[in-house]
Every structure is written in structure tokens, then in C-alpha cells.
Short mmCIF file of C-alpha atoms in Angstrom, two decimals:
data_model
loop_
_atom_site.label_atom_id
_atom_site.label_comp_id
_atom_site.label_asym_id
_atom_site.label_seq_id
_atom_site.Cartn_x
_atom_site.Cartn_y
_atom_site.Cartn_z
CA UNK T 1 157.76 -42.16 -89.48
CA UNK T 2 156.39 -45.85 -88.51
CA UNK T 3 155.18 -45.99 -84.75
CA UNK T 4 154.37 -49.25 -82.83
CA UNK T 5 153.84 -49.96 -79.28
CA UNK T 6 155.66 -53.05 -77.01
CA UNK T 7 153.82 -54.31 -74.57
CA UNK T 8 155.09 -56.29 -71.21
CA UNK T 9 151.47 -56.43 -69.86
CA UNK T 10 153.07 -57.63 -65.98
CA UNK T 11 152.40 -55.61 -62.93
CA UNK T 12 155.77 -54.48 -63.20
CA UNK T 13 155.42 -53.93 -66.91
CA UNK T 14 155.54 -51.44 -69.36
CA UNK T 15 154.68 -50.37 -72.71
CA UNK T 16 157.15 -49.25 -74.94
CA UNK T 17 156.74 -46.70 -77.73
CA UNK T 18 159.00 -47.22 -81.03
CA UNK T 19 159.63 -44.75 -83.80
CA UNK T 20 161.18 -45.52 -86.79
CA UNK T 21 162.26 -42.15 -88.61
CA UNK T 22 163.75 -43.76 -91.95
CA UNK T 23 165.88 -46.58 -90.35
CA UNK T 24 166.81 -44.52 -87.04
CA UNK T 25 165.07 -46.30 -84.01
CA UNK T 26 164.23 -44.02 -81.10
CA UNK T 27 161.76 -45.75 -78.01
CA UNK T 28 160.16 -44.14 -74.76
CA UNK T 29 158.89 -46.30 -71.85
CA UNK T 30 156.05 -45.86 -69.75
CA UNK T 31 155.41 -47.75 -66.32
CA UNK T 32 152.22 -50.04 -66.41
CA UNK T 33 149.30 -48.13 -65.27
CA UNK T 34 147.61 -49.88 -62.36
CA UNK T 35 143.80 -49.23 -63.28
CA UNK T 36 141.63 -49.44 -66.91
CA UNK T 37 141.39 -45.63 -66.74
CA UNK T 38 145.05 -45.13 -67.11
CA UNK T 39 146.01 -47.70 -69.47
CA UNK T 40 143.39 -45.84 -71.46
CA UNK T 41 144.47 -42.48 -71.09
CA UNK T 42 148.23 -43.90 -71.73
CA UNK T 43 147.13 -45.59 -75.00
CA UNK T 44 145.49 -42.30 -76.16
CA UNK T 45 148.09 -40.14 -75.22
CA UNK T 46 150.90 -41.73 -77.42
CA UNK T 47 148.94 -41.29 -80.58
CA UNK T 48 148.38 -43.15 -83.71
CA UNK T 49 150.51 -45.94 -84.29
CA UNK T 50 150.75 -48.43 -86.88
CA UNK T 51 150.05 -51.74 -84.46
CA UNK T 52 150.81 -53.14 -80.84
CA UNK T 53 152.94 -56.08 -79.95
CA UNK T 54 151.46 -57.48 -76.42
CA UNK T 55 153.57 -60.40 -74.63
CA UNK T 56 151.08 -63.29 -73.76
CA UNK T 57 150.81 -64.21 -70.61
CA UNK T 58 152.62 -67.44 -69.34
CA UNK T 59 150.10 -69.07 -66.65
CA UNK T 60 153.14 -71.51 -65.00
CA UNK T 61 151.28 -74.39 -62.65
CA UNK T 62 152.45 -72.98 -59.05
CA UNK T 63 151.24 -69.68 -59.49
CA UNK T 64 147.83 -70.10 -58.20
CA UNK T 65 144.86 -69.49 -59.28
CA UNK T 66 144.26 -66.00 -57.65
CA UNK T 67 147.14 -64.32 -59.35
CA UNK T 68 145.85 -66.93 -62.54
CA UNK T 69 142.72 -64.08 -62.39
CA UNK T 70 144.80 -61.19 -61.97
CA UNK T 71 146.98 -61.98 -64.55
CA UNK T 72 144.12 -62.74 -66.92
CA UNK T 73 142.06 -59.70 -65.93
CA UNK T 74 144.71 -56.90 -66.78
CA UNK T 75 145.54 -58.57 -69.81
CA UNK T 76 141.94 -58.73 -71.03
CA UNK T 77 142.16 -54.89 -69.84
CA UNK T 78 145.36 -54.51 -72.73
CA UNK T 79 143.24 -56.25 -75.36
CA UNK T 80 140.47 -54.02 -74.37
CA UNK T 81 141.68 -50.50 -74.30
CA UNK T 82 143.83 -51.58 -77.40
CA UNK T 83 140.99 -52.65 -79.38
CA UNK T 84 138.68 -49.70 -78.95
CA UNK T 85 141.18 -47.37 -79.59
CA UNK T 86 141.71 -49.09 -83.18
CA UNK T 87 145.30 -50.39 -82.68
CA UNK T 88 146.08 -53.20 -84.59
CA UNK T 89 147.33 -55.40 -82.02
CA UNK T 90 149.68 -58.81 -82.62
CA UNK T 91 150.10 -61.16 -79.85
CA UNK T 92 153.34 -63.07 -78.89
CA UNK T 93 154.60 -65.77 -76.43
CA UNK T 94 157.58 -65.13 -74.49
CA UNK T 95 159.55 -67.69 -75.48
CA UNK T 96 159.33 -66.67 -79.21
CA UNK T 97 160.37 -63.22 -78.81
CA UNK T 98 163.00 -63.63 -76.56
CA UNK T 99 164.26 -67.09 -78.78
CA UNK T 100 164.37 -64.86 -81.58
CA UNK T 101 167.10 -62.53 -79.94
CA UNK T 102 168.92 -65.58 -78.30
CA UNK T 103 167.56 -64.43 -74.37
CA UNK T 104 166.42 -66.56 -71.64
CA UNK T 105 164.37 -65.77 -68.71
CA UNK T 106 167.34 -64.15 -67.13
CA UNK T 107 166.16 -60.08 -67.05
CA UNK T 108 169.45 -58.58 -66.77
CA UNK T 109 170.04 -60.39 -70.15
CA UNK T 110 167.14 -58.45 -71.54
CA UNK T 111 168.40 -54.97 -69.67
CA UNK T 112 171.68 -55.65 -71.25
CA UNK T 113 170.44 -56.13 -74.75
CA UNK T 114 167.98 -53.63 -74.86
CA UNK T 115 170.74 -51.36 -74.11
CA UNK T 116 172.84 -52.70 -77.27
CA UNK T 117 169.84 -51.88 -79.39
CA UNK T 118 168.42 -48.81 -77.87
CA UNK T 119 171.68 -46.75 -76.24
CA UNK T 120 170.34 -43.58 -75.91
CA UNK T 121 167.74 -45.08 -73.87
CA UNK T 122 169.28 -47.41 -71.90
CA UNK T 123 168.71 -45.14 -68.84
CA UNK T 124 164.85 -45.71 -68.65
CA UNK T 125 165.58 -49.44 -67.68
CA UNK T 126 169.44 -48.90 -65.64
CA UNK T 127 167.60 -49.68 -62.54
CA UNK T 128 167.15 -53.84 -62.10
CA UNK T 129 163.49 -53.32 -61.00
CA UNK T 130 163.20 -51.71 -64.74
CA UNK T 131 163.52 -54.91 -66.74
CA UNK T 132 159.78 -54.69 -67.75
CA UNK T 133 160.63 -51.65 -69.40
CA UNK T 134 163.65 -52.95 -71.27
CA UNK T 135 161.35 -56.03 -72.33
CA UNK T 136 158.55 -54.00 -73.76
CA UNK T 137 161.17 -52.34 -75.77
CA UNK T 138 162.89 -55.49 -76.73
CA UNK T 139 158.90 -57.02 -77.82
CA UNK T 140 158.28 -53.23 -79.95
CA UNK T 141 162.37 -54.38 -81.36
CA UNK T 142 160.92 -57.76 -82.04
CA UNK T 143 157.72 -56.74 -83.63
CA UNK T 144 159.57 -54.22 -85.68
CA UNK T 145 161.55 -56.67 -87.49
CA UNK T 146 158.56 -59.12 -87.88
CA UNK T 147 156.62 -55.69 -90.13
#
């Protein structure tokens, strides 16, 4: 079995844990922890995995530069916890993952696809406000096929 972790580091994010049991693809989401502590504690409590695939953040000019920091600081956080728990961690721009599966920035695009790929799971993201948890699946998908 091959395990990686997808990453949507938003504050509506989520990490997504993939297993690959021979060629069978099975993923579990988990809601973005708001604090260090629990982004910790989720990282150790999914176990070893072979490597992390973490969305980089897209710093567009009207956000501001107090949500700039915020953004920044819990993805430093990501990098962090990822890199003293020994995960082997691969970084990638939105608009190269979601190119790569033929998706724009429309989330119920990314809902709908991550349910084509993962149907026994598409009721961890059947809510709309879930489409960080079908896009941390879709980036684990993505990093998947780059391994």
C-alpha cells in the first residue's frame, strides 16, 4: 500500500489522505485544523506516508495585505508540521494541478470531478461549502499520477 497526503492549505481547506492498495484508490478528508497544535496532531495521526502534495498559495493583488499574512502564516505552519514530521513534501500551483485535469477556478467543477474519480467518497465533499475537501483530494489524485 502507497499513502500520500493532498493538501488545500485554505481556511476552508483540507487535507486529503490517499491509499493506493495495488491500483484501487481509496481517500479520507479531514477539515483544516485552525491552530499549529492540530495540524500537528492531524499529520501524526494519519501515519507514515510516502510524501505530501501542498497547493501553493495564490497571493491575487486585491486581497490585502492582512489576509497576504494570514495566508502566508498557516502555510508556513503546513511546511512546518510537515517537515518535522519527515514527510516528503512537493509543492504545486493551482493552476498546474487543476490544468492538468482540464478544471478552472469554478469549485463545483472540482466537487464534480472528484466525485468521478473518488465515488465512494463523494459524500465527504456533497455539501458546496466542501469543495476544499474535494480539491485536496483532487491535488493527492494529481500528485499520485505525477509518482
Amino acid at each position: 500500500m502507497t499513502r500520500l497526503i493532498g493538501i488545500d492549505p485554505g481556511k476552508q481547506g483540507a487535507f486529503a489522505v490517499m491509499d493506493d492498495y495495488e491500483g484501487t484508490l481509496s481517500v479520507k478528508t479531514y477539515d483544516m485544523p485552525g491552530t499549529i497544535d492540530g495540524k500537528r496532531q492531524l499529520i501524526s495521526d494519519i501515519g507514515v506516508v510516502k510524501c505530501a502534495w501542498l497547493e501553493r498559495p495564490f497571493f491575487p493583488r486585491m486581497i490585502g495585505i492582512k489576509n497576504a499574512v494570514t495566508i502566508a502564516v498557516a502555510y508556513g505552519e503546513l511546511k512546518a508540521c510537515l517537515f518535522y514530521a519527515g514527510i516528503s513534501t512537493f509543492e504545486v500551483d493551482p493552476s498546474t494541478w487543476k490544468k492538468s485535469m482540464h478544471l478552472s477556478t469554478d469549485k463545483n467543477a472540482s466537487r464534480a470531478l472528484a466525485s468521478q474519480y473518488f465515488p465512494d467518497a463523494a459524500d465527504q465533499w456533497a455539501r458546496v461549502k466542501d469543495d476544499g475537501r474535494a480539491e485536496s483530494a483532487l491535488i493527492a489524485y494529481f500528485g499520485w499520477r505525477k509518482k
